[in-house]
Short mmCIF file of C-alpha atoms and ligand atoms in Angstrom, two decimals:
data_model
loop_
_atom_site.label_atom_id
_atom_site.label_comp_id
_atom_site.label_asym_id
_atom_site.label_seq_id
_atom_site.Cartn_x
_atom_site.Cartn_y
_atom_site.Cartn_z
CA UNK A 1 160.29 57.80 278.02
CA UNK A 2 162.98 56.89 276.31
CA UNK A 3 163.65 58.49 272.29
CA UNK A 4 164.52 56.53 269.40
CA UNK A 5 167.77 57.61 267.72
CA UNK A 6 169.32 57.65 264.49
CA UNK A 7 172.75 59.03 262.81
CA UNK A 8 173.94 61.70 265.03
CA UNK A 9 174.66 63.72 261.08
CA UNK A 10 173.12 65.19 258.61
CA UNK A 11 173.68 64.46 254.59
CA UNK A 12 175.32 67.68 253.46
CA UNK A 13 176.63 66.16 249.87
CA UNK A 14 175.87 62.52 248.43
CA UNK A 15 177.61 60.83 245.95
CA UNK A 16 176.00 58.66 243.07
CA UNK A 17 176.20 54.84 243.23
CA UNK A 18 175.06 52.95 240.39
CA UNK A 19 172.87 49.91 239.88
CA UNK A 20 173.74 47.09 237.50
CA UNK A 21 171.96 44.22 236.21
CA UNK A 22 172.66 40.44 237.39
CA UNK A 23 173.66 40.13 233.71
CA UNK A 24 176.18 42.55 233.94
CA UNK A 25 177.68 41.65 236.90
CA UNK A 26 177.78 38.46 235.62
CA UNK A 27 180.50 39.06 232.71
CA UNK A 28 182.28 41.54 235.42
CA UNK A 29 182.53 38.69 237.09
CA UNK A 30 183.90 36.51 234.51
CA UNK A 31 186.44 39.50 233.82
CA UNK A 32 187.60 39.10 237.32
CA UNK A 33 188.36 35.96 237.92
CA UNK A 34 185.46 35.72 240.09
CA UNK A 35 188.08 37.77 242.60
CA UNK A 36 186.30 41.08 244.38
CA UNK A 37 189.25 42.81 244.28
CA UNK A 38 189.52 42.82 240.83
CA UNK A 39 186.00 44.46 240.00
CA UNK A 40 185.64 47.52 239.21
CA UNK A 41 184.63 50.11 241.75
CA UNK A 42 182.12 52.03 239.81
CA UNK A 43 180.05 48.46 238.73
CA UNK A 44 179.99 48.01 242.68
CA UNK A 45 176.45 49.11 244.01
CA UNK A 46 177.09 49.22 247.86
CA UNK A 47 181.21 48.17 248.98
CA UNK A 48 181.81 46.35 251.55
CA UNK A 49 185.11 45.37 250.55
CA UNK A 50 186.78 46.97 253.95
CA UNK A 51 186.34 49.98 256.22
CA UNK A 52 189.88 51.17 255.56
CA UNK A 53 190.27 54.95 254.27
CA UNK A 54 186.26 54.32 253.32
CA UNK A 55 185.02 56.75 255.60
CA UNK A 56 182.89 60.03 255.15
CA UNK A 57 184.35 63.24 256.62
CA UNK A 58 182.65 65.78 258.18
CA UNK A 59 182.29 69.96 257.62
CA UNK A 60 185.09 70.44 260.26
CA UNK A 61 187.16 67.69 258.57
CA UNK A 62 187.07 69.27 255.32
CA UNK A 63 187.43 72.75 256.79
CA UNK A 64 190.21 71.61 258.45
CA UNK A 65 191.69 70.62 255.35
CA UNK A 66 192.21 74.15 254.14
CA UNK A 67 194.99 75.00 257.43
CA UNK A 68 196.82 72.31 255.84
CA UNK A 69 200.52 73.74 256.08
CA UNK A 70 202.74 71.62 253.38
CA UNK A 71 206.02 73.21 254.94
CA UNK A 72 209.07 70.10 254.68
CA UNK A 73 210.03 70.83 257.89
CA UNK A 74 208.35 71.75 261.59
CA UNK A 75 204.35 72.71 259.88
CA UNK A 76 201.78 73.62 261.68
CA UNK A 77 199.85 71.04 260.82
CA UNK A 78 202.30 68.44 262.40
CA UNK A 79 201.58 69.91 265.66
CA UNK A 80 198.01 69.73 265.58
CA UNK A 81 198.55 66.19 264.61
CA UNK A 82 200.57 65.36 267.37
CA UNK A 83 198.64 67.48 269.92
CA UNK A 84 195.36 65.41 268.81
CA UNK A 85 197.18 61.96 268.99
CA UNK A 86 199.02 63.01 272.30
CA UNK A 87 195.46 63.98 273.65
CA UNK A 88 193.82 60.34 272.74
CA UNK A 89 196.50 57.93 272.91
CA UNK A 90 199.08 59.79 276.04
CA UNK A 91 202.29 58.21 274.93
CA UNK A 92 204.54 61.43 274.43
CA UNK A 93 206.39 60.82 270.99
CA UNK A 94 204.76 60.60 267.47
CA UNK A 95 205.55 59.61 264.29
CA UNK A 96 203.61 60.09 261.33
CA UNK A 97 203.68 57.48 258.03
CA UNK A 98 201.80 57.54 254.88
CA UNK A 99 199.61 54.34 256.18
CA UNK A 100 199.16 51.86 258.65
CA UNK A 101 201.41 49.13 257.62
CA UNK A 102 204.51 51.58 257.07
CA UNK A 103 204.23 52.25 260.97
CA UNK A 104 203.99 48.04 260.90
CA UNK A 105 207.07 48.05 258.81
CA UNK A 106 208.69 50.40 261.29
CA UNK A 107 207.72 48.61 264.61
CA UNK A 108 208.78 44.99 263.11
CA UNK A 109 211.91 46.43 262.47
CA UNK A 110 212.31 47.42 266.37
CA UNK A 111 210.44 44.58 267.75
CA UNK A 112 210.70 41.36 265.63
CA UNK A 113 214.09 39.20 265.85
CA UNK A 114 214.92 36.69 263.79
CA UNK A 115 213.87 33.30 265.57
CA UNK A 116 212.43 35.00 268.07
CA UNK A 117 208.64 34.85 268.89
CA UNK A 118 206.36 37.45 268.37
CA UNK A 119 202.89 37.05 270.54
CA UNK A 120 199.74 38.31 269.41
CA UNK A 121 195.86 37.77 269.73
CA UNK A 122 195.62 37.42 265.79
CA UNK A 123 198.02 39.28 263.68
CA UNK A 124 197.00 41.27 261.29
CA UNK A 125 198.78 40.63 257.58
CA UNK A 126 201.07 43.77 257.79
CA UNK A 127 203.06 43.31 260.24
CA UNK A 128 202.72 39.46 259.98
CA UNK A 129 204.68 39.58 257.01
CA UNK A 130 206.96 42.58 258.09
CA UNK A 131 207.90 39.96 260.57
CA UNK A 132 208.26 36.83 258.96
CA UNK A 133 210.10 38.68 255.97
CA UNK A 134 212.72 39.93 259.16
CA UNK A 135 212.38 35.89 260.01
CA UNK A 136 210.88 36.19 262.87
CA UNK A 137 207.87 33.75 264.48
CA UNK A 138 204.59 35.20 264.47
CA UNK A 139 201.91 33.24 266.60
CA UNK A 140 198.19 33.65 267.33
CA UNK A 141 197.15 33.33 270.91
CA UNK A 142 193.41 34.47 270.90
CA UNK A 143 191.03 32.78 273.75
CA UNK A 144 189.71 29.89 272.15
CA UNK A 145 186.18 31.08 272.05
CA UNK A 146 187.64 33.90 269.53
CA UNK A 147 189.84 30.95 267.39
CA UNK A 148 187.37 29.87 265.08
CA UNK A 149 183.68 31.47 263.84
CA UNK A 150 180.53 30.85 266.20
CA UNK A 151 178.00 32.60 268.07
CA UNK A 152 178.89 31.16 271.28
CA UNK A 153 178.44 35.11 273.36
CA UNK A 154 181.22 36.32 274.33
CA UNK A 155 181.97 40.12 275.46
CA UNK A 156 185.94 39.83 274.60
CA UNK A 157 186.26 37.62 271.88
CA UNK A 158 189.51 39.36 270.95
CA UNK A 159 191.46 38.57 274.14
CA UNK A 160 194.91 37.10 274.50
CA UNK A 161 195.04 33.35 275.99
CA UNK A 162 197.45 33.94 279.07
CA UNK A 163 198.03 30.30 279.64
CA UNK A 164 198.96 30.12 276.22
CA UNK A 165 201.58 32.77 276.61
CA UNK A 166 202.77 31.64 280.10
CA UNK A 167 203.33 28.14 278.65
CA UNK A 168 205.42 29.68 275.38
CA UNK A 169 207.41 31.89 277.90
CA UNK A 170 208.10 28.79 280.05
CA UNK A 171 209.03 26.69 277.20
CA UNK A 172 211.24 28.69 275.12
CA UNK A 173 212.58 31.35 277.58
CA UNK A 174 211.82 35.14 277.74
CA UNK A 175 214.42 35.63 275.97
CA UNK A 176 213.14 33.89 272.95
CA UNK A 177 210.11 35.87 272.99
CA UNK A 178 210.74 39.88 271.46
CA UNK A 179 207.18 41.28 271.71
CA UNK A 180 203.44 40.91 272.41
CA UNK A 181 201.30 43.06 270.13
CA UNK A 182 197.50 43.02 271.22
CA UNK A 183 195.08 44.13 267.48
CA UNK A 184 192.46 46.36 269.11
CA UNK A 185 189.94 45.39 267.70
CA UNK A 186 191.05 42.09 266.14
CA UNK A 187 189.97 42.03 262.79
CA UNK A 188 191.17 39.16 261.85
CA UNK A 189 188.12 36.73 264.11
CA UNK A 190 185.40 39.68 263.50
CA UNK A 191 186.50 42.76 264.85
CA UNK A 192 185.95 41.18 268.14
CA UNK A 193 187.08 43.43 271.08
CA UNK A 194 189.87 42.73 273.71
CA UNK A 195 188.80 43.91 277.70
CA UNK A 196 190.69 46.36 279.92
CA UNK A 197 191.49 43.83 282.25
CA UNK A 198 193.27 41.36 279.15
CA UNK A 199 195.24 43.96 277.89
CA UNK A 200 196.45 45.22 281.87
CA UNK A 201 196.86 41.19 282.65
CA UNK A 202 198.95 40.56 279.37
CA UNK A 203 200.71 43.71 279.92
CA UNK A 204 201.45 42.84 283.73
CA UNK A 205 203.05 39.03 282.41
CA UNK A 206 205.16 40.74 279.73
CA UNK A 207 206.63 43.19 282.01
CA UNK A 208 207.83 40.65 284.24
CA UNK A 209 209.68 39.11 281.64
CA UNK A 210 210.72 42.36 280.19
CA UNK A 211 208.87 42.15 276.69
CA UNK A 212 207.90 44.64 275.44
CA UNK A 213 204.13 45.55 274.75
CA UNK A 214 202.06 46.83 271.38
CA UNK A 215 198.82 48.08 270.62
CA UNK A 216 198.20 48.04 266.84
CA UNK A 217 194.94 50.26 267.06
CA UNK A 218 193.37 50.89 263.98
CA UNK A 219 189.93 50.23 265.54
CA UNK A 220 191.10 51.40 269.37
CA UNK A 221 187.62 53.79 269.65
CA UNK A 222 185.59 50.74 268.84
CA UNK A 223 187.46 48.62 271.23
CA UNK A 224 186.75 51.25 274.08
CA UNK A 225 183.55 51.75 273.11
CA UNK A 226 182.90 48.06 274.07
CA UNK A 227 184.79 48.31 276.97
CA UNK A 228 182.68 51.05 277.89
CA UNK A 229 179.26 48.85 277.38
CA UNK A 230 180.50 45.74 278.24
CA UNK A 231 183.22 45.63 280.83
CA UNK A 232 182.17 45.74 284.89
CA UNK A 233 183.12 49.25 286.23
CA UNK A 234 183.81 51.38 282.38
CA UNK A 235 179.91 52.26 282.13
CA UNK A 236 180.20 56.23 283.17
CA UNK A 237 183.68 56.59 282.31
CA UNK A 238 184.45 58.71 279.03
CA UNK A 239 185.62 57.70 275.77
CA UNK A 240 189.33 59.38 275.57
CA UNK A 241 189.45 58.26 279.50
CA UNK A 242 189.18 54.51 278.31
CA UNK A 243 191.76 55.03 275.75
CA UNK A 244 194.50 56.47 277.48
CA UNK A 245 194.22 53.86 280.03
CA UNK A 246 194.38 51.04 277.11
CA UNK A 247 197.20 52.61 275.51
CA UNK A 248 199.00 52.95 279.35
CA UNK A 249 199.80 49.41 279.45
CA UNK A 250 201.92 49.65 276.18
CA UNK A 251 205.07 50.71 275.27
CA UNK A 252 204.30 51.46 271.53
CA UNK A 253 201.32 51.62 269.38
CA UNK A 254 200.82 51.58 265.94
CA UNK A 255 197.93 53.08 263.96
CA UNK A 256 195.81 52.96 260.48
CA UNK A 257 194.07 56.24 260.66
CA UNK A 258 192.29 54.96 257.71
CA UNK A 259 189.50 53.15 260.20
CA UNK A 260 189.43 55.42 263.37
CA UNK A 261 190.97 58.41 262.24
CA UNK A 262 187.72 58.73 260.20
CA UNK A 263 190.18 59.73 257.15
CA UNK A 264 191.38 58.11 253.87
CA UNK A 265 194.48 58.13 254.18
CA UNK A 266 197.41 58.22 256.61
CA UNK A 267 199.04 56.64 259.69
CA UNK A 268 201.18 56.69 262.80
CA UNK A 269 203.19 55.44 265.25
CA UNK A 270 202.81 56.56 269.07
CA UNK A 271 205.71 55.50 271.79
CA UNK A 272 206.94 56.71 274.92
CA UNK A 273 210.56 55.12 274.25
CA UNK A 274 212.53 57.40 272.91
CA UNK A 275 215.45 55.07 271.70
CA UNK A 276 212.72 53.48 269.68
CA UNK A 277 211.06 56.46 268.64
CA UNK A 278 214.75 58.03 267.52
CA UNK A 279 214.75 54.75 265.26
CA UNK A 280 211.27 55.68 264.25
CA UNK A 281 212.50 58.94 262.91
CA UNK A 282 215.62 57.86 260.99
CA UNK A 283 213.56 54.72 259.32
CA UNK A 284 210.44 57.16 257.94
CA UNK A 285 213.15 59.74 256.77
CA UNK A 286 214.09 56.79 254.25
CA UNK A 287 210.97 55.32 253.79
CA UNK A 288 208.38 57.93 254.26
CA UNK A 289 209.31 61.46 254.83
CA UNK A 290 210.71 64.07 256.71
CA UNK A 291 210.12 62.70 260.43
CA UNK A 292 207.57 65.87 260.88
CA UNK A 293 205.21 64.76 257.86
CA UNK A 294 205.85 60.83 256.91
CA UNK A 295 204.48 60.18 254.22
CA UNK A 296 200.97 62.78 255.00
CA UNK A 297 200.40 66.32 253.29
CA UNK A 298 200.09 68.17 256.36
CA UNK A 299 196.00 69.02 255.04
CA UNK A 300 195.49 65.13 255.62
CA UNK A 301 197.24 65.40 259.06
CA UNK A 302 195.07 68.68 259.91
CA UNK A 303 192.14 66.34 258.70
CA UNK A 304 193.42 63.39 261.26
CA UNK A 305 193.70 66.17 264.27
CA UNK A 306 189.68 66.55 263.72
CA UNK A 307 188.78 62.72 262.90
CA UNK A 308 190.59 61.57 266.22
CA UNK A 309 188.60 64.07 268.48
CA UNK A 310 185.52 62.59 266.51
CA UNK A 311 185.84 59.10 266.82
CA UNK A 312 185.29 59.61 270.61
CA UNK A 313 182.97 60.54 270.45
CA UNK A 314 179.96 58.21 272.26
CA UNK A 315 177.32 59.39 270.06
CA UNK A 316 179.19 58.85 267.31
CA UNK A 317 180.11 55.46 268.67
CA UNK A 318 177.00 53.81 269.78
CA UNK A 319 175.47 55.01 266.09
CA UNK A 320 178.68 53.20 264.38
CA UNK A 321 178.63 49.81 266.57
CA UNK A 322 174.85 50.13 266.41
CA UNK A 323 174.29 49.75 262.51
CA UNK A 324 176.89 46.74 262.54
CA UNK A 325 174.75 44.90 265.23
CA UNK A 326 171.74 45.98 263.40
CA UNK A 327 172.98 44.10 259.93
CA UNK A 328 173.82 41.25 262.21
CA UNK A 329 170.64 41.51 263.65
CA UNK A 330 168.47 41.13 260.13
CA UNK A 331 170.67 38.69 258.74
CA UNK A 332 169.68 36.24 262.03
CA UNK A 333 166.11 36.82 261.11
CA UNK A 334 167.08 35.45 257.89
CA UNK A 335 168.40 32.70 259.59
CA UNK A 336 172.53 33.67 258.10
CA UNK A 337 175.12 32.09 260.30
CA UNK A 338 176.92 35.14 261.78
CA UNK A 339 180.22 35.26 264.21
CA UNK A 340 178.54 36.50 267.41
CA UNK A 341 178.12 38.86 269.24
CA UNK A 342 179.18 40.96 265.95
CA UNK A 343 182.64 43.13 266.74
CA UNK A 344 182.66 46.82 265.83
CA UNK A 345 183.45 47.39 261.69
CA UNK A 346 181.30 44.87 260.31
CA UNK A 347 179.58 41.25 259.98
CA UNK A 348 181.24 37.95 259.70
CA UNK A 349 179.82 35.67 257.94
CA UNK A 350 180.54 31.75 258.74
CA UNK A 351 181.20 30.07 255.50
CA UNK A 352 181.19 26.40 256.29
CA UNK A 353 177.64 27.02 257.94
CA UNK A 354 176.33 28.51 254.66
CA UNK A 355 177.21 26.36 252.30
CA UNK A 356 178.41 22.99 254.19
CA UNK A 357 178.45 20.67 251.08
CA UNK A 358 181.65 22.78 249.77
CA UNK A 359 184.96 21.65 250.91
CA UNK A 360 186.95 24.15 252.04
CA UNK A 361 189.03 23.49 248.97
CA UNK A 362 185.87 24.76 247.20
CA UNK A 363 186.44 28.25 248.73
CA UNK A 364 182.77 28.34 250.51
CA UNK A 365 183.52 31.82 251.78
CA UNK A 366 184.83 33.14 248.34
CA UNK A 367 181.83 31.44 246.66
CA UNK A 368 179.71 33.41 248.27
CA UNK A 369 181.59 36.73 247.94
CA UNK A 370 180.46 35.68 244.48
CA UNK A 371 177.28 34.88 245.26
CA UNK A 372 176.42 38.28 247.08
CA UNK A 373 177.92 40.27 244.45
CA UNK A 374 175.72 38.21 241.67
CA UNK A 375 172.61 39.29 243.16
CA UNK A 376 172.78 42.18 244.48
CA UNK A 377 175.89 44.32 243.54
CA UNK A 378 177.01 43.92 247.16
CA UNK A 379 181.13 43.83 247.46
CA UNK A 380 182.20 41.81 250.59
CA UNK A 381 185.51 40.19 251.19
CA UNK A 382 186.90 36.84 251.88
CA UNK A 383 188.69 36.06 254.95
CA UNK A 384 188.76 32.44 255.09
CA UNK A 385 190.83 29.63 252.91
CA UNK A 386 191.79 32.15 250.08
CA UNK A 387 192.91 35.20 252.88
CA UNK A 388 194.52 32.57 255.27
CA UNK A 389 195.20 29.64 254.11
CA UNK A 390 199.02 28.51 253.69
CA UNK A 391 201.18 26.16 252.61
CA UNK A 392 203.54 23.21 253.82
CA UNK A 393 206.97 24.60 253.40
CA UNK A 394 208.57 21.34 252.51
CA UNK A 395 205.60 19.05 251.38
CA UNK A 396 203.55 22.47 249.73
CA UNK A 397 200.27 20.20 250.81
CA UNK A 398 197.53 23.25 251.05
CA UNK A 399 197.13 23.66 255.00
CA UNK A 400 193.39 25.32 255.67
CA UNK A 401 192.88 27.58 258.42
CA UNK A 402 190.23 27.40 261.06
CA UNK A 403 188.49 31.03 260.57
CA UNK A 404 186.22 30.49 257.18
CA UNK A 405 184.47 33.50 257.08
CA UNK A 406 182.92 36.08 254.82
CA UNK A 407 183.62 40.11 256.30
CA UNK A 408 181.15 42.64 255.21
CA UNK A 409 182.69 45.32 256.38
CA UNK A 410 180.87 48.43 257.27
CA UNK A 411 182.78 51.81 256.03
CA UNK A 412 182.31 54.84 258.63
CA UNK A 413 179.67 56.91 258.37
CA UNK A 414 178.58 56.35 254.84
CA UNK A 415 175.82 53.50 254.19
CA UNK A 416 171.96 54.06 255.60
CA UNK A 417 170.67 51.06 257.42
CA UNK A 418 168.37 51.07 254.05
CA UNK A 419 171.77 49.60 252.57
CA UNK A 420 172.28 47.09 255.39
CA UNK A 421 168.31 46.28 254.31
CA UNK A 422 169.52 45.47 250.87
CA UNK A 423 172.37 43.79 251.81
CA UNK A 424 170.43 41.33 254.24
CA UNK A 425 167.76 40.69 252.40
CA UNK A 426 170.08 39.37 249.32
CA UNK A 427 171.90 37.50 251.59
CA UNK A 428 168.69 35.61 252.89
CA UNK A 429 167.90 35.02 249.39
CA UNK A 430 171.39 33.14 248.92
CA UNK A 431 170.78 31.11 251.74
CA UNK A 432 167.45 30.04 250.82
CA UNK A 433 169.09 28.67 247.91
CA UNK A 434 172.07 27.47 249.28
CA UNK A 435 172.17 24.05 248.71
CA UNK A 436 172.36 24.55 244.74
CA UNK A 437 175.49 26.43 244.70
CA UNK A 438 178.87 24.56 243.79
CA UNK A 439 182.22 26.07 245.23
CA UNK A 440 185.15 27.76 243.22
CA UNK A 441 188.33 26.43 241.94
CA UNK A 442 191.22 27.80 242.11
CA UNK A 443 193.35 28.60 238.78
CA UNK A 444 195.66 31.14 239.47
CA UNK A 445 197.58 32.46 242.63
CA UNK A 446 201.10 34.42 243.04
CA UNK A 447 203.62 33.23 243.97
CA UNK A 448 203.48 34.28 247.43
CA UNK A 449 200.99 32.19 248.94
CA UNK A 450 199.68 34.98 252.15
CA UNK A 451 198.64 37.44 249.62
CA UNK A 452 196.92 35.65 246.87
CA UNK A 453 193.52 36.35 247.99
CA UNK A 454 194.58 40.08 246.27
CA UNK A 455 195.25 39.03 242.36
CA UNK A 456 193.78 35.23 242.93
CA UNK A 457 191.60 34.02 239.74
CA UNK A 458 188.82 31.30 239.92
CA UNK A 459 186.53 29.18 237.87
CA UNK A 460 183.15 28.39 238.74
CA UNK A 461 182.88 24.47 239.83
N1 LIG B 1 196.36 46.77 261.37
C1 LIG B 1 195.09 46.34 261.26
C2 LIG B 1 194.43 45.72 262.44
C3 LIG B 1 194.40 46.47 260.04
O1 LIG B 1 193.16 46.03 259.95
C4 LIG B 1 195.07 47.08 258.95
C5 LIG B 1 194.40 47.22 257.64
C6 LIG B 1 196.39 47.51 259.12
C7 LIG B 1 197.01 47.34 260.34
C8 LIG B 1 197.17 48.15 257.99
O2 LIG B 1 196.79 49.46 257.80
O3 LIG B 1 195.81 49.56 255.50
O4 LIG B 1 196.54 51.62 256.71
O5 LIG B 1 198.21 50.04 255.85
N2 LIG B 1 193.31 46.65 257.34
C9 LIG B 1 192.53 46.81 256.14
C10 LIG B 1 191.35 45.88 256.15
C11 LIG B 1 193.30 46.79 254.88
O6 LIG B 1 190.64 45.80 255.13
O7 LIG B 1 191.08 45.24 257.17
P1 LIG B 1 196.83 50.20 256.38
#
């Protein structure tokens, strides 16, 4: 017989979220430029803005808190830290910074050269700019399958394109090429995972060229949680076994322990160079901290020591991956056009599928951000021509990128599946009626065009 199952938790404190009327929402709206970001928190009923430093803690996360040791130098609490992140990840040296992209800021310093290439599957915004501010060349080698949003099935949609990197070795030399950095999961296409075998077949072709290989693993448990389901020959093996054998084929990784260190703050970066972690340490005592605290009070680094251990666990796993799929899985029977199969932190939603009469110089994805919030309170984000799209550098002509997509992210261990209810349910209510929306124009951006999507403003059409 085989038991249904439900949150592996209990609800030991709950915090009030409050309602608003469409009314009100409606002039919060106006008061931020239509722009999510800009909302308040407290008029937001259920946030799905992201699933970074969102999560809920447990007991032995906020008992932990208490051994916090806030010596400068050598605490006690560092060496938990490390012990935990030596236990998970197995690379031998570990440096602690205040968040995810300061570790970014610190491995594009090492790894990104001027005119040099730097390979990834889809690179996430930190270190993308980190890079591109140190001039070097950033590019996006996903499979095709993973390039653009559809629900073609398939298990790795995060994967690197090998031909794709063979051909840029061949063409431009190895020694125009500093580093490949594989996003476990990828955020960026739908928190889509990347297999075993891509990241040991990647890591083979870069070592014969000498580049150097990264893991930026903010999501790494959710990644080897799918390798664990979905990947021939991972189905008994544990957790922490699948992740030291991901993190074996890199040199370096970097981390946001805001998603799977199941804390709100903090980050790291894990190597087994030690020139490069030496660098490590000198660049966080400017930018960060001392190199034993970086940036973290050693409570939140006692609080990280827990939230690793917990992320592997499988219980914990299949619940998390579990209520993403099951949001997925209502808005289908709505008839919502999702990215499938959905990846492990929350549900993409294809824009130009929603609402095809907008342009996407309408903002379709953004538009209904708008939309969702409207009706039903719900905060989702954009990821599509606000997020992504760029500019000519000598025409400035608008260039729009192929991923249109809403993200409703999913934050870690915090919303029932009553709220992914709600959520769907307004959603399907939005489509119904999809054809009498209008897109969005824009009226104001910054003046640096990758991070507009932040302070953006818009007007209705
Ligand atoms: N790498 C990935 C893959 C990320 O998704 C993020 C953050 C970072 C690095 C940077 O980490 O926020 O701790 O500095 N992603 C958040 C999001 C902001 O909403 O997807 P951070």
């Amino acid at each position: 017989m085989k038991f249904l199952t439900a949150e592996p938790f209990r609800i030991k404190m709950v915090e009030r979220i409050r309602k608003t009327t469409k009314e009100e929402r409606q002039k919060y709206l106006i008061e931020a430029g239509y722009n999510a970001f800009r909302l308040k928190a407290e008029d937001v009923y259920i946030d799905c803005l992201t699933d970074s430093g969102t999560s809920a803690m447990s007991n032995e996360q906020w008992s932990a808190l208490m051994l916090g040791d806030e010596s400068y130098a050598g605490c006690k609490s560092f060496y938990r830290f490390e012990e935990s992140v030596k236990n998970v990840f197995g690379l031998p040296y570990v440096q602690p910074t205040h968040q995810g992209r300061a570790a970014d800021y610190i491995m594009a310093q090492v790894y990104a050269k001027r005119g040099m290439y730097a390979i990834g599957n889809m690179h996430f915004d930190t270190f993308r700019g980190n890079a591109e501010m140190l001039g070097a060349l950033a590019v996006d080698y996903v499979i095709d399958d993973g390039a653009n949003a559809n629900d073609k099935y398939h298990p790795f949609k995060g994967n690197i394109d090998l031909n794709k990197m063979q051909s840029l070795i061949d063409e431009k030399g190895k020694e125009n090429i500093s580093v490949v950095i594989i996003t476990v999961t990828c955020n960026n296409n739908g928190g889509q995972p990347v297999s075993m075998q891509n990241i040991r077949e990647v890591s083979t072709l870069a070592k014969k060229y000498d580049i150097p290989v990264v893991l930026d693993s903010a999501r790494f448990a959710e990644n080897a949680y799918f390798i664990q389901q979905r990947e021939e020959g991972y189905q008994n093996t544990p957790i922490k076994q699948i992740t030291r054998e991901m993190f074996s084929y890199c040199e370096t990784a970097t981390m946001s322990s805001k998603k799977d260190g199941l804390v709100n703050i903090g980050g790291f970066l894990t190597t087994r160079n030690k020139e490069v972690f030496e660098i490590a340490n000198q660049l966080a005592i400017v930018h960060e901290g001392y190199i034993t605290y970086g940036g973290m009070a050693g409570r939140d680094m006692e609080a990280l020591a827990v939230g690793l251990q917990e992320v592997c666990d499988k219980d914990y796993l299949e619940y998390r991956v579990n209520q993403v799929k099951y949001l997925g899985d209502r808005l289908k029977m709505y008839g919502v056009p999702i990215i499938e199969p959905t990846g492990g932190h929350g549900v993409y939603v294809d824009g130009r599928k929603f609402f095809p009469q907008m342009l996407q110089s309408e903002f379709p994805s953004q538009r209904l951000v708008v939309a969702l919030y409207e009706e039903a309170g719900v905060r989702a984000v954009e990821l599509g021509a606000c997020a992504f799209g760029s500019k000519d550098p000598v025409t400035k002509e608008p260039i729009w990128p192929e991923l249109e997509t809403m993200r409703i992210a999913i934050s870690r261990r915090v919303y029932t599946d009553s709220h992914m209810d709600v959520i769907a349910n307004a959603l399907g209510e939005i489509y119904k009626n999809r054809l009498n929306y209008r897109g969005l124009k824009l009226v104001h951006e910054g003046k640096i065009t990758s991070l507009r999507h932040f302070t953006a403003g818009f007007e209705l059409l």
